[in-house]
N, CA, C and O atoms as a DFTB+ gen file, in Angstrom:
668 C
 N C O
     1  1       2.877      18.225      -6.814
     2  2       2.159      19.205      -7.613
     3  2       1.587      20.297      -6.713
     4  3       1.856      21.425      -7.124
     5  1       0.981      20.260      -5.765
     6  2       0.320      21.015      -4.562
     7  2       1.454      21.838      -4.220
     8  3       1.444      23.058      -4.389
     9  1       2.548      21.122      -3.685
    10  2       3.782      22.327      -3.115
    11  2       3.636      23.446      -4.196
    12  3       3.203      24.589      -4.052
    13  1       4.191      22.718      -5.502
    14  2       4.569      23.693      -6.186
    15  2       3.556      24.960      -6.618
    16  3       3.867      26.150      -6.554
    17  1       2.502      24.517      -6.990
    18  2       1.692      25.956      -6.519
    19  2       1.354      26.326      -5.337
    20  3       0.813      27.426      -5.453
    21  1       1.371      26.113      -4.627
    22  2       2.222      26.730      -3.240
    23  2       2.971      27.783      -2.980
    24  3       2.901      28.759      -2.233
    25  1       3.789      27.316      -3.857
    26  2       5.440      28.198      -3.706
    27  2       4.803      28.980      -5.281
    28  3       4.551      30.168      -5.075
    29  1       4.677      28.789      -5.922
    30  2       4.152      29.979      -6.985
    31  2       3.089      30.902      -6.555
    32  3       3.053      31.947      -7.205
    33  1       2.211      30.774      -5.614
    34  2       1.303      31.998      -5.288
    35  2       2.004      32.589      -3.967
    36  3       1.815      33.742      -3.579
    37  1       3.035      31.431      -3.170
    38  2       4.098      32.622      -2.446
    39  2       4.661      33.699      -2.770
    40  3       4.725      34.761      -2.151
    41  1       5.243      33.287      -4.166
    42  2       5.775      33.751      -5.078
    43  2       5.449      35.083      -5.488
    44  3       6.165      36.045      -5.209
    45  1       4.242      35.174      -6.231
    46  2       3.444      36.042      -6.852
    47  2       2.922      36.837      -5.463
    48  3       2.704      38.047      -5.387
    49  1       2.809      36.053      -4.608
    50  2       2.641      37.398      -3.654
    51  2       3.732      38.501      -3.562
    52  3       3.710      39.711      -3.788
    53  1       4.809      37.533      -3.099
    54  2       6.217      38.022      -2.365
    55  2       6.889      39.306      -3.800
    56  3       7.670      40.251      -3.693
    57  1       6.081      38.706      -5.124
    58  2       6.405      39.769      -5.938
    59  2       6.057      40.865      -6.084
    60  3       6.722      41.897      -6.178
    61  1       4.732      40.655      -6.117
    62  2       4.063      42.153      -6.066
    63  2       3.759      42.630      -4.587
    64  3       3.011      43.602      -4.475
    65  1       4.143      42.184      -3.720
    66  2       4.026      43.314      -2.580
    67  2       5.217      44.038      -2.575
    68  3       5.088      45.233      -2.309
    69  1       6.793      43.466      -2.887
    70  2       7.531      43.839      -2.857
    71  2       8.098      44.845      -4.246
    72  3       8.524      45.997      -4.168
    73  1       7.982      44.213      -5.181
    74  2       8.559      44.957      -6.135
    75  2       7.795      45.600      -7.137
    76  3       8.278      45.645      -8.269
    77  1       6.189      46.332      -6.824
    78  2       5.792      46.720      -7.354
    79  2       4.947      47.645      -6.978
    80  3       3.731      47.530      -6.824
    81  1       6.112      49.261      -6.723
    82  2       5.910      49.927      -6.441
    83  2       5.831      51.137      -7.181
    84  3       6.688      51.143      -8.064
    85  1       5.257      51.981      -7.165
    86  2       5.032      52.980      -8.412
    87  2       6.082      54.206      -8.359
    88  3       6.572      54.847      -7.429
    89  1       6.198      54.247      -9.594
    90  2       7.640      55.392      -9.596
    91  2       6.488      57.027     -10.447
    92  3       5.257      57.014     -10.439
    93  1       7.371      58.238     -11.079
    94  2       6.770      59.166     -11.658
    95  2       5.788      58.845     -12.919
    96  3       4.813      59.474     -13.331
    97  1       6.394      57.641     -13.384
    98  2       6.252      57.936     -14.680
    99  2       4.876      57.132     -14.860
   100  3       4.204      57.347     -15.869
   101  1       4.378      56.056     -13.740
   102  2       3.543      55.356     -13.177
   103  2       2.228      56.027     -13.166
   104  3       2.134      56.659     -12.113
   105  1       1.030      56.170     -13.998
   106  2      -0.122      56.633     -13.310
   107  2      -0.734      56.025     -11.573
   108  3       0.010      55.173     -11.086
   109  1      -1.680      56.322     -10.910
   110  2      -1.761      55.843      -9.607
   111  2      -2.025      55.145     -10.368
   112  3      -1.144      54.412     -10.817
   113  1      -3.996      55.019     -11.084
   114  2      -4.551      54.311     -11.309
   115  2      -4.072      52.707     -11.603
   116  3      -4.202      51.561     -11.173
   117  1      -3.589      53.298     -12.387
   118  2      -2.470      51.918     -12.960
   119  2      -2.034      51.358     -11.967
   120  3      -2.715      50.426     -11.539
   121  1      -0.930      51.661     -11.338
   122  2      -0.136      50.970     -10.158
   123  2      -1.720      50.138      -9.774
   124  3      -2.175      49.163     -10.373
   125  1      -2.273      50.784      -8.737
   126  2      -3.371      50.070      -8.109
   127  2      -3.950      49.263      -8.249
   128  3      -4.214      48.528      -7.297
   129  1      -4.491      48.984      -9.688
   130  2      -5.012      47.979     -10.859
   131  2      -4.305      47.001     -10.625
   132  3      -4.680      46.022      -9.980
   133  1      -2.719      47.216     -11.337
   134  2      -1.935      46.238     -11.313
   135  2      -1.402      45.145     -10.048
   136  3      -1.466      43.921     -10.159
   137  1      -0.928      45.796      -8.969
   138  2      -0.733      45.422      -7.673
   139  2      -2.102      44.742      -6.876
   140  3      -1.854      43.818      -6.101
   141  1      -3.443      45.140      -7.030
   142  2      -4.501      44.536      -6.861
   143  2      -4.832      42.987      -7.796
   144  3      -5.294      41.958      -7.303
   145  1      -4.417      43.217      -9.345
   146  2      -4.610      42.154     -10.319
   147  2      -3.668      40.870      -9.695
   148  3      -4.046      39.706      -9.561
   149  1      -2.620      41.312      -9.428
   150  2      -1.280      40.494      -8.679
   151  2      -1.662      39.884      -7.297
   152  3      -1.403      38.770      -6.844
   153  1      -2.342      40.912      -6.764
   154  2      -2.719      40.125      -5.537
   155  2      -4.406      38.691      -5.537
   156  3      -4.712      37.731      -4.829
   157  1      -4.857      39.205      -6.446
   158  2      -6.080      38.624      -6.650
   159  2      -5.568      37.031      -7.271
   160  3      -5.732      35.873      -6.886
   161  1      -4.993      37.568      -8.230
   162  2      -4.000      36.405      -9.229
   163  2      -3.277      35.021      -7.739
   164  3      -3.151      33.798      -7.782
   165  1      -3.064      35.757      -6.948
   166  2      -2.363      35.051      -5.820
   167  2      -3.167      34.533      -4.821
   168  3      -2.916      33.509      -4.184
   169  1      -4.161      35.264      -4.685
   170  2      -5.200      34.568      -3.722
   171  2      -6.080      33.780      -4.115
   172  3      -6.830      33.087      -3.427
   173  1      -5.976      33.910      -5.866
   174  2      -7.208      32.078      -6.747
   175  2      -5.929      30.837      -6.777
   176  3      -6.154      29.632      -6.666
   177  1      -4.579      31.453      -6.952
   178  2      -3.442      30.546      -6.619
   179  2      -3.611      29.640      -5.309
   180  3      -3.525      28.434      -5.077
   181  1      -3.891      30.777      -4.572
   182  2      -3.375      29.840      -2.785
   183  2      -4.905      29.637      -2.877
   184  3      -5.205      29.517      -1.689
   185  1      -6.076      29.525      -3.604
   186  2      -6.954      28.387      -3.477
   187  2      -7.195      27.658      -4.441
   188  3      -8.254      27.070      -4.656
   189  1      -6.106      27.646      -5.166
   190  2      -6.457      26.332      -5.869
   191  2      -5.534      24.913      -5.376
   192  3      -5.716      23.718      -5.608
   193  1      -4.325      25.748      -4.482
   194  2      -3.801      25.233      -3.881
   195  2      -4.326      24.449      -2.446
   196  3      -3.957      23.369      -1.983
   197  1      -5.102      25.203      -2.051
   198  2      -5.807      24.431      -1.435
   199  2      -6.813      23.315      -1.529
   200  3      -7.003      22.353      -0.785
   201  1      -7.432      23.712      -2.684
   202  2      -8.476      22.571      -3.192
   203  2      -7.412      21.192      -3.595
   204  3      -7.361      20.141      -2.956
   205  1      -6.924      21.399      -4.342
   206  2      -5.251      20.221      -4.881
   207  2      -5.034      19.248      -3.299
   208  3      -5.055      18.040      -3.065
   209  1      -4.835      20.445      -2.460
   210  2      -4.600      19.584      -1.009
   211  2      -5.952      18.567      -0.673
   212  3      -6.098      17.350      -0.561
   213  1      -6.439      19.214      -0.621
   214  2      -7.891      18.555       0.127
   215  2      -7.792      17.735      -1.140
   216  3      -6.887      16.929      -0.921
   217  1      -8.331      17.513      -2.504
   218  2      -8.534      16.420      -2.974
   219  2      -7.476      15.140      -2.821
   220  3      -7.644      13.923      -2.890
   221  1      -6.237      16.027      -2.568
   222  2      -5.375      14.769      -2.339
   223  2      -5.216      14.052      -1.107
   224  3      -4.497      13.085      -0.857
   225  1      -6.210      14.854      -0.202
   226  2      -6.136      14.377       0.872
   227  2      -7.274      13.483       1.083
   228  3      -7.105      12.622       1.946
   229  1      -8.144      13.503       0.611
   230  2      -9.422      12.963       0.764
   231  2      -9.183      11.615      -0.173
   232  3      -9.424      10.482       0.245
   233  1      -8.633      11.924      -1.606
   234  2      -7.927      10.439      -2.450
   235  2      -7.212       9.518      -1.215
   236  3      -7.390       8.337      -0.915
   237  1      -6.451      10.409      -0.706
   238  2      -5.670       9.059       0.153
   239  2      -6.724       8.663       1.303
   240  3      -6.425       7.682       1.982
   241  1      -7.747       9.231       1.544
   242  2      -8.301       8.592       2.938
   243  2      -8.964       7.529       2.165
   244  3      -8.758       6.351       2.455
   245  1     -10.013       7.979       0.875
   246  2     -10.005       7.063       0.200
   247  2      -9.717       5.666       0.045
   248  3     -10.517       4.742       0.193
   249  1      -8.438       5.589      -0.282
   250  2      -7.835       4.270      -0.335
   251  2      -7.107       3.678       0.615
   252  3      -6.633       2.554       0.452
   253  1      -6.912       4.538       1.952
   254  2      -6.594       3.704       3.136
   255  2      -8.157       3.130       3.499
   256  3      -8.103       1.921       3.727
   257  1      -9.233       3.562       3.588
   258  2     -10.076       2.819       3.895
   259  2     -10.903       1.621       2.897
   260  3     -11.862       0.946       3.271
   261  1     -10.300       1.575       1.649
   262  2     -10.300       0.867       0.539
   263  2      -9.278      -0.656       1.655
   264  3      -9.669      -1.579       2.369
   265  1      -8.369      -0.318       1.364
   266  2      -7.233      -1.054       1.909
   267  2      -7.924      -1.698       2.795
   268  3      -8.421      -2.789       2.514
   269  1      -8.083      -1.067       4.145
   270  2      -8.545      -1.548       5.663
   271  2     -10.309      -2.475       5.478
   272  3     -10.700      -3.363       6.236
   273  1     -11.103      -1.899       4.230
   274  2     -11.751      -3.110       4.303
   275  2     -11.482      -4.877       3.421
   276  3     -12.026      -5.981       3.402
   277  1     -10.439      -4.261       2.878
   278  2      -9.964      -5.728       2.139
   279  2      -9.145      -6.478       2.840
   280  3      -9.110      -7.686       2.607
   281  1      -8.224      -5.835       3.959
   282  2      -7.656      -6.458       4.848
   283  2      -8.888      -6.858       5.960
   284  3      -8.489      -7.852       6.568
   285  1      -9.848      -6.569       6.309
   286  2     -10.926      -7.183       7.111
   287  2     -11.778      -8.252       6.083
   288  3     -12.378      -9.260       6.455
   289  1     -11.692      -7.880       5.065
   290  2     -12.391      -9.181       3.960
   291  2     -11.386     -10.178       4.006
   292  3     -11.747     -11.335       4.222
   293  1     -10.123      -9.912       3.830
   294  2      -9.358     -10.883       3.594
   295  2      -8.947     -12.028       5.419
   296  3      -8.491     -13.171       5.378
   297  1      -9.244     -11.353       6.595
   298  2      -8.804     -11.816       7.488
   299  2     -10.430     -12.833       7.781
   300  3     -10.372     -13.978       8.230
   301  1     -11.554     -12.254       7.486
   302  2     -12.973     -13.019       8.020
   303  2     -12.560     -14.002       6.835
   304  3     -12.149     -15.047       7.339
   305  1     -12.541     -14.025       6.137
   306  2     -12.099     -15.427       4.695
   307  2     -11.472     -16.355       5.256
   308  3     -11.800     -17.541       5.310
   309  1     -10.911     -16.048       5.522
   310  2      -9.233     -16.789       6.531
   311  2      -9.702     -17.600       7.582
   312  3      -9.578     -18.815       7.741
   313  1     -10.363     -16.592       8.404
   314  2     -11.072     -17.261       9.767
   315  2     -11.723     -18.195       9.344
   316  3     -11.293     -19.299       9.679
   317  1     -12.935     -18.172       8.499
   318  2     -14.140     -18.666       8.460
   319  2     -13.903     -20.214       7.379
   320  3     -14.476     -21.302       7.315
   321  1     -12.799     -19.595       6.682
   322  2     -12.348     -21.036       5.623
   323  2     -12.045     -22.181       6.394
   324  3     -11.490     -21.965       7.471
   325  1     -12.323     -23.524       6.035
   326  2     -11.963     -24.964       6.404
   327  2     -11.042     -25.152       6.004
   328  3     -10.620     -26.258       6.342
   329  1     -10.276     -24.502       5.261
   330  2      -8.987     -24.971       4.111
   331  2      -8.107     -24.089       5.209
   332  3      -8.584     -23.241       5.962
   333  1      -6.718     -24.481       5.128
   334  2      -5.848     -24.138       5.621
   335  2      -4.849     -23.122       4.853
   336  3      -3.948     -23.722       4.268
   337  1      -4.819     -21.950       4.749
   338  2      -4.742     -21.120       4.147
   339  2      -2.762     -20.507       5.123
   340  3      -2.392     -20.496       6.297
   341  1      -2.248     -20.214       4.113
   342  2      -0.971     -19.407       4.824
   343  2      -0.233     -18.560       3.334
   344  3      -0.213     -18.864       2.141
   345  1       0.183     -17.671       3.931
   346  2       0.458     -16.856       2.829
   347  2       1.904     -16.516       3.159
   348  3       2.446     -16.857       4.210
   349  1       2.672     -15.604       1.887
   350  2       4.615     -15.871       1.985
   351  2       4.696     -14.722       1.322
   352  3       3.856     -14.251       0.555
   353  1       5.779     -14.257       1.651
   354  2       6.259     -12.879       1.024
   355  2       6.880     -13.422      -0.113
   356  3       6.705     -14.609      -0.388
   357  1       7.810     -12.460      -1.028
   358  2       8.180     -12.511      -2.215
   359  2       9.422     -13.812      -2.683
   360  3       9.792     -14.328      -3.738
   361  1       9.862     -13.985      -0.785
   362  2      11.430     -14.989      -1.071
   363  2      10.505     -16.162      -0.944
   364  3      10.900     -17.041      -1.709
   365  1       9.430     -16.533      -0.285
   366  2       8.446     -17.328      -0.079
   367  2       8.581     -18.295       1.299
   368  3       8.379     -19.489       1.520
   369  1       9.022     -17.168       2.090
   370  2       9.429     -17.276       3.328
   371  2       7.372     -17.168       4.424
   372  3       6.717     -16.151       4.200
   373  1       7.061     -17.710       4.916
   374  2       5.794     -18.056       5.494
   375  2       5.460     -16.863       5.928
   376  3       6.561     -16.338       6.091
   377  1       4.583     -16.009       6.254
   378  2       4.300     -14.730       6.945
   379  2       3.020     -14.543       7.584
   380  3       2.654     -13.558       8.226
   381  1       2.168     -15.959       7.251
   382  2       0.613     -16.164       7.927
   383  2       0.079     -17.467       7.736
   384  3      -0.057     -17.862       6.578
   385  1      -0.227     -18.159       8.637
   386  2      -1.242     -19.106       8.303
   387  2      -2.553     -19.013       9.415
   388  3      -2.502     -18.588      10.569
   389  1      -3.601     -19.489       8.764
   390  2      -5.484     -19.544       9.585
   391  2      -4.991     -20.652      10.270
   392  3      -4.154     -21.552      10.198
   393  1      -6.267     -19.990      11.273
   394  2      -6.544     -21.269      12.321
   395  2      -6.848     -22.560      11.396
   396  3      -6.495     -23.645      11.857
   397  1      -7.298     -22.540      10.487
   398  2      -7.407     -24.055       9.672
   399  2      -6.121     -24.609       9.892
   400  3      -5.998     -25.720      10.407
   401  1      -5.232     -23.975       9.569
   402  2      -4.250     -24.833       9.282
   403  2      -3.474     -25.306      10.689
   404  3      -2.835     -26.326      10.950
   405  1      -3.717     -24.444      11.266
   406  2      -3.242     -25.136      12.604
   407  2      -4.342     -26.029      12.735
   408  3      -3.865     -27.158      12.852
   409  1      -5.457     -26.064      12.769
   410  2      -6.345     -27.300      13.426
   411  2      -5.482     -28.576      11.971
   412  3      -4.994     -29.609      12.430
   413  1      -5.423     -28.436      10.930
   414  2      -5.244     -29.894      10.509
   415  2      -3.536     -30.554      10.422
   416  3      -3.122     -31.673      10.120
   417  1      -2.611     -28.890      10.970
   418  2      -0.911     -29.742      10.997
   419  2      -1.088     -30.173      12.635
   420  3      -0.300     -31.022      13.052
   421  1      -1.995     -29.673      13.482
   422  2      -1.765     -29.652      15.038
   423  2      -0.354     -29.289      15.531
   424  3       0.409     -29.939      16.244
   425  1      -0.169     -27.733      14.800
   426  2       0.588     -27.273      15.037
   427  2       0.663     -26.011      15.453
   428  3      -0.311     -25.420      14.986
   429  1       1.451     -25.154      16.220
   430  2       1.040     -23.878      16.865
   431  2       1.408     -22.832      15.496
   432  3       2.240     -23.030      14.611
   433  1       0.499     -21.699      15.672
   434  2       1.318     -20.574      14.433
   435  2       2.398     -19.878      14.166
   436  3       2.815     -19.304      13.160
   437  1       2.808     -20.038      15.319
   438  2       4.502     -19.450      15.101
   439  2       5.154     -20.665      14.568
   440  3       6.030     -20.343      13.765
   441  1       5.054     -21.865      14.712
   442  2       5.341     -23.181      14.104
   443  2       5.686     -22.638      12.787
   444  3       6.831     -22.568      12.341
   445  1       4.340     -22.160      12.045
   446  2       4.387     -22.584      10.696
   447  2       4.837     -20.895       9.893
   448  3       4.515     -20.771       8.711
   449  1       5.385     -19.983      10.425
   450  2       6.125     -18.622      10.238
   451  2       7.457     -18.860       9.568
   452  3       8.171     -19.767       9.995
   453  1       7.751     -18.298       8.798
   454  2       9.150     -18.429       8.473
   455  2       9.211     -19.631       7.475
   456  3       8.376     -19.886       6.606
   457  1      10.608     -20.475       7.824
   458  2      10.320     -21.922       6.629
   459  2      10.224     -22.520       7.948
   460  3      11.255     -23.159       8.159
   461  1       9.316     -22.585       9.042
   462  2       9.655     -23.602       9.576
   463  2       8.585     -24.786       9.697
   464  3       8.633     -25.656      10.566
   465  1       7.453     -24.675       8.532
   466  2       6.794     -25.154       7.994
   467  2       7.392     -26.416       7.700
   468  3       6.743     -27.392       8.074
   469  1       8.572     -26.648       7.067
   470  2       9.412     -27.829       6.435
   471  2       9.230     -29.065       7.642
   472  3       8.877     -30.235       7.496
   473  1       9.597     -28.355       8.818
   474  2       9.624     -29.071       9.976
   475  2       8.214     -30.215       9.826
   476  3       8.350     -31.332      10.326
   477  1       6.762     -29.821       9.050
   478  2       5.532     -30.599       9.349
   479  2       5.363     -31.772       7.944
   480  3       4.390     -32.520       7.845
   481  1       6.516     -31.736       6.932
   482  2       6.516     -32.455       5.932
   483  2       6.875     -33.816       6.411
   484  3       7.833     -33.842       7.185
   485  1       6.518     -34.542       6.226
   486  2       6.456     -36.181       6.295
   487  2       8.184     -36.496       6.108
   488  3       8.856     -35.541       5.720
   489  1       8.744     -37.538       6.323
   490  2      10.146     -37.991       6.617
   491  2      10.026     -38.302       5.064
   492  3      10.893     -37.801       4.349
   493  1       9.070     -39.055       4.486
   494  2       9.408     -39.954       3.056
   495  2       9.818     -39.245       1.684
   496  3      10.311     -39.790       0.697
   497  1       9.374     -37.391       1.928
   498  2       9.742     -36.574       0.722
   499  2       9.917     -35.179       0.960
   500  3       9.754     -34.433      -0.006
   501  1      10.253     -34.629       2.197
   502  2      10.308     -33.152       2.246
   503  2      11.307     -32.599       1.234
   504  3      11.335     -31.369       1.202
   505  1      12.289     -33.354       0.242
   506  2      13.161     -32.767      -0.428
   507  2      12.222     -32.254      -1.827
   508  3      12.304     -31.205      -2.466
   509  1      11.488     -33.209      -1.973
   510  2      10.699     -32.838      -3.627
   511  2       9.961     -31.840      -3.406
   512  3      10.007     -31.117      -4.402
   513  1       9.257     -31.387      -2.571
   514  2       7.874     -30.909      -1.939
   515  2       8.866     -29.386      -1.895
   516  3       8.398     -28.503      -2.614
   517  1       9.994     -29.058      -1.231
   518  2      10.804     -27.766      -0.722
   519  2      11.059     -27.396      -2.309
   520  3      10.887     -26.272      -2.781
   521  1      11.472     -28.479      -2.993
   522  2      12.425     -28.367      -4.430
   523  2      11.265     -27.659      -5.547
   524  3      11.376     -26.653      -6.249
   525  1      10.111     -28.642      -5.388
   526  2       9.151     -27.968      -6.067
   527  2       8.301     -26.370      -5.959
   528  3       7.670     -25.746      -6.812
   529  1       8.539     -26.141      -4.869
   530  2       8.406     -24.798      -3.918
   531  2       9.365     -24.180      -4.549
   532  3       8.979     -23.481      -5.486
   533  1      10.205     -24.199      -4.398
   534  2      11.779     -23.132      -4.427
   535  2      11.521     -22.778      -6.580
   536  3      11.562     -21.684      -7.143
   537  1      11.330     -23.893      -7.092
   538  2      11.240     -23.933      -8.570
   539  2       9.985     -22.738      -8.984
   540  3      10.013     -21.880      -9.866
   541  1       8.965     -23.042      -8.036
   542  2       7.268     -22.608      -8.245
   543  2       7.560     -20.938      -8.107
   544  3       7.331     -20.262      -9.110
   545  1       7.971     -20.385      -7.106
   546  2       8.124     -19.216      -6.241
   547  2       8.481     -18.060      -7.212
   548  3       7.783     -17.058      -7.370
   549  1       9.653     -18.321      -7.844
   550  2      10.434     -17.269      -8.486
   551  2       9.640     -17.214      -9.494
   552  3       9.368     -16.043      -9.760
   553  1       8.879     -18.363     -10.540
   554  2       9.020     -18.162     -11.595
   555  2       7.340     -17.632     -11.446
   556  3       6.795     -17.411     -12.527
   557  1       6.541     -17.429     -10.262
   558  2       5.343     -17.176      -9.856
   559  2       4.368     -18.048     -10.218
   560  3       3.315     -17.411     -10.236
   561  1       4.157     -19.327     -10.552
   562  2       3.594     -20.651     -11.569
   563  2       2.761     -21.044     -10.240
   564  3       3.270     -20.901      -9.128
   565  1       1.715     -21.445     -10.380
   566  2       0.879     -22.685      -8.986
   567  2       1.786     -23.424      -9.155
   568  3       2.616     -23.567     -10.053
   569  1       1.453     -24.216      -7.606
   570  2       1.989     -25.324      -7.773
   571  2       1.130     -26.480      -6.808
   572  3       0.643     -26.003      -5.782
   573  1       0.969     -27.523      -6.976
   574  2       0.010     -28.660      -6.488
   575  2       0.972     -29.481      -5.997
   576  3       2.137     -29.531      -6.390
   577  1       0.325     -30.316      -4.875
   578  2       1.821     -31.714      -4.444
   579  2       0.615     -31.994      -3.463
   580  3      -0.313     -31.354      -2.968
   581  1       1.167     -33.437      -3.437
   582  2       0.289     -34.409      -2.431
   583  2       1.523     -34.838      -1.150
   584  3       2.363     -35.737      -1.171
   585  1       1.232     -33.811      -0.088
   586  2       2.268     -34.485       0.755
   587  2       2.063     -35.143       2.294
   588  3       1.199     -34.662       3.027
   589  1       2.919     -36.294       2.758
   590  2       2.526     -36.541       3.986
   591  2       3.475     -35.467       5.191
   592  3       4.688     -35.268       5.258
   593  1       2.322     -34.920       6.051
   594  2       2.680     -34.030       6.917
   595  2       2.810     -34.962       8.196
   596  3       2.416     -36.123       8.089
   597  1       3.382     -34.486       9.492
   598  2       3.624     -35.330      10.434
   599  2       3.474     -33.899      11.486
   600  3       4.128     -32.908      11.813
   601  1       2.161     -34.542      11.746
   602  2       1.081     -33.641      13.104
   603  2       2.482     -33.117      14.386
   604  3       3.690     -33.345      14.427
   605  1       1.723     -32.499      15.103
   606  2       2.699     -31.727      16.318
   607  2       2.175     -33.027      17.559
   608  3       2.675     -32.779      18.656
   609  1       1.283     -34.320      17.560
   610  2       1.234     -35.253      17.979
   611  2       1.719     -36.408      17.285
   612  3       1.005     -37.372      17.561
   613  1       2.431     -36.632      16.677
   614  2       3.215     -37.450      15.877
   615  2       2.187     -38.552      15.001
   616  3       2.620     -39.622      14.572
   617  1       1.281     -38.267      14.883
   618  2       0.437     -38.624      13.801
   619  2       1.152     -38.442      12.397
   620  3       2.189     -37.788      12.286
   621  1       0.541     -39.047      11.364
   622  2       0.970     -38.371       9.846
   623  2      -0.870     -38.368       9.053
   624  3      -1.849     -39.071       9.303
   625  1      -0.694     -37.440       8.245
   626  2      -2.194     -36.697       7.787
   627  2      -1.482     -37.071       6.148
   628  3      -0.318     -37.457       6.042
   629  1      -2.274     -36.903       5.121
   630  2      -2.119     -36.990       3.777
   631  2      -2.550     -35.294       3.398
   632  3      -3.730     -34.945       3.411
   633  1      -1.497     -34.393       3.090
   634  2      -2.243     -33.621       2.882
   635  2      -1.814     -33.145       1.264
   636  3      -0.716     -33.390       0.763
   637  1      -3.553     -32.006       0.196
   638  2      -3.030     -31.427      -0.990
   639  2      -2.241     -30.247      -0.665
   640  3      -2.541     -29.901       0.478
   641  1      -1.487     -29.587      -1.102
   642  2      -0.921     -28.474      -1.035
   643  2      -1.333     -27.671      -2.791
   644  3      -1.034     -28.152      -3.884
   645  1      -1.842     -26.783      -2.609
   646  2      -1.912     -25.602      -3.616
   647  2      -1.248     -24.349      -3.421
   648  3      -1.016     -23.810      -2.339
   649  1      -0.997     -23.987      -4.426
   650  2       0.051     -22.614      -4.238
   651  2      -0.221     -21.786      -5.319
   652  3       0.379     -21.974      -6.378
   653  1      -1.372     -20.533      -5.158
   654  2      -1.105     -19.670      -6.316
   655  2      -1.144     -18.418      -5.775
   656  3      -1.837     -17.856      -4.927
   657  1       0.072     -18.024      -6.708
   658  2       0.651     -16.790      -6.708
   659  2      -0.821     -15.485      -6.460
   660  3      -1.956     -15.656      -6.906
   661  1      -0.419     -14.419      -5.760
   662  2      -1.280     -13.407      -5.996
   663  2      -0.669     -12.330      -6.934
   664  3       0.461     -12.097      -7.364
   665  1      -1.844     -11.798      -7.060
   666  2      -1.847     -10.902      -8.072
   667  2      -1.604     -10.834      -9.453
   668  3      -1.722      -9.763     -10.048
């Protein structure tokens, strides 16, 4: 929207400086009026064009700093939670987990990136636990499961798993 009045008070300039020039039949007065009205007309243009900019510029700083404090709300949450928290993009491929969760798989965080999370599921059911995942994901539904995990010290932990969708 901004370009385009932009390019319309270019416009309206580029018109009346150029093609509005007075011939015989032309009073001065007139010409002068007119070519002045044209230019005035063009200079509330190229500031309204400017104001358009600046508000749109100031909207977006706006909401990048909207953004940047919810991503600092959302990372102190993370930190500060006891719960083991990890979050997945849309295929539901891993893309974060908190130090919680490394303190209770005793596992490093690149560990648990990607699917390679599967790797900390207990020997007795990682097929139901993936199956129920893969079912949960697409259709965006929570999903709950009680599973045994098997620590990065070969321990096994009982752990809940919750899964709800954002947004």
């Amino acid at each position: 929207v901004t370009l385009i009045y932009g390019l319309f008070a270019i416009t309206w300039i580029g018109y009346f400086s150029f093609y509005l020039e007075p011939d015989e039949n032309t009073p001065d007065l007139y010409w002068f009026l007119r070519r002045y009205e044209a230019i005035a007309f063009a200079i509330m243009t190229a500031c309204l064009f400017f104001l358009l900019v600046r508000s749109e510029f100031e909207s977006r700083q706006r909401i990048e700093r909207a953004l940047k404090q919810s991503e600092a709300l959302f990372a102190t949450v993370t930190r500060l939670s006891p719960v083991g928290i990890f979050r997945t993009d849309a295929q539901g491929v891993c893309t974060y987990v908190n130090e919680s969760w490394v303190t209770i798989t005793g596992r490093q965080p690149s560990e648990g990136i990607g699917i390679q999370w599967i790797a900390a599921l207990g020997v007795d059911d990682p097929k139901s636990i993936t199956q129920e995942w893969e079912d949960a994901m697409p259709a965006r539904q929570p999903m709950r499961a009680l599973a045994l995990i098997r620590r990065a010290r070969a321990d096994v932990r009982w752990l809940q798993i919750e899964v709800h969708p954002e947004g």
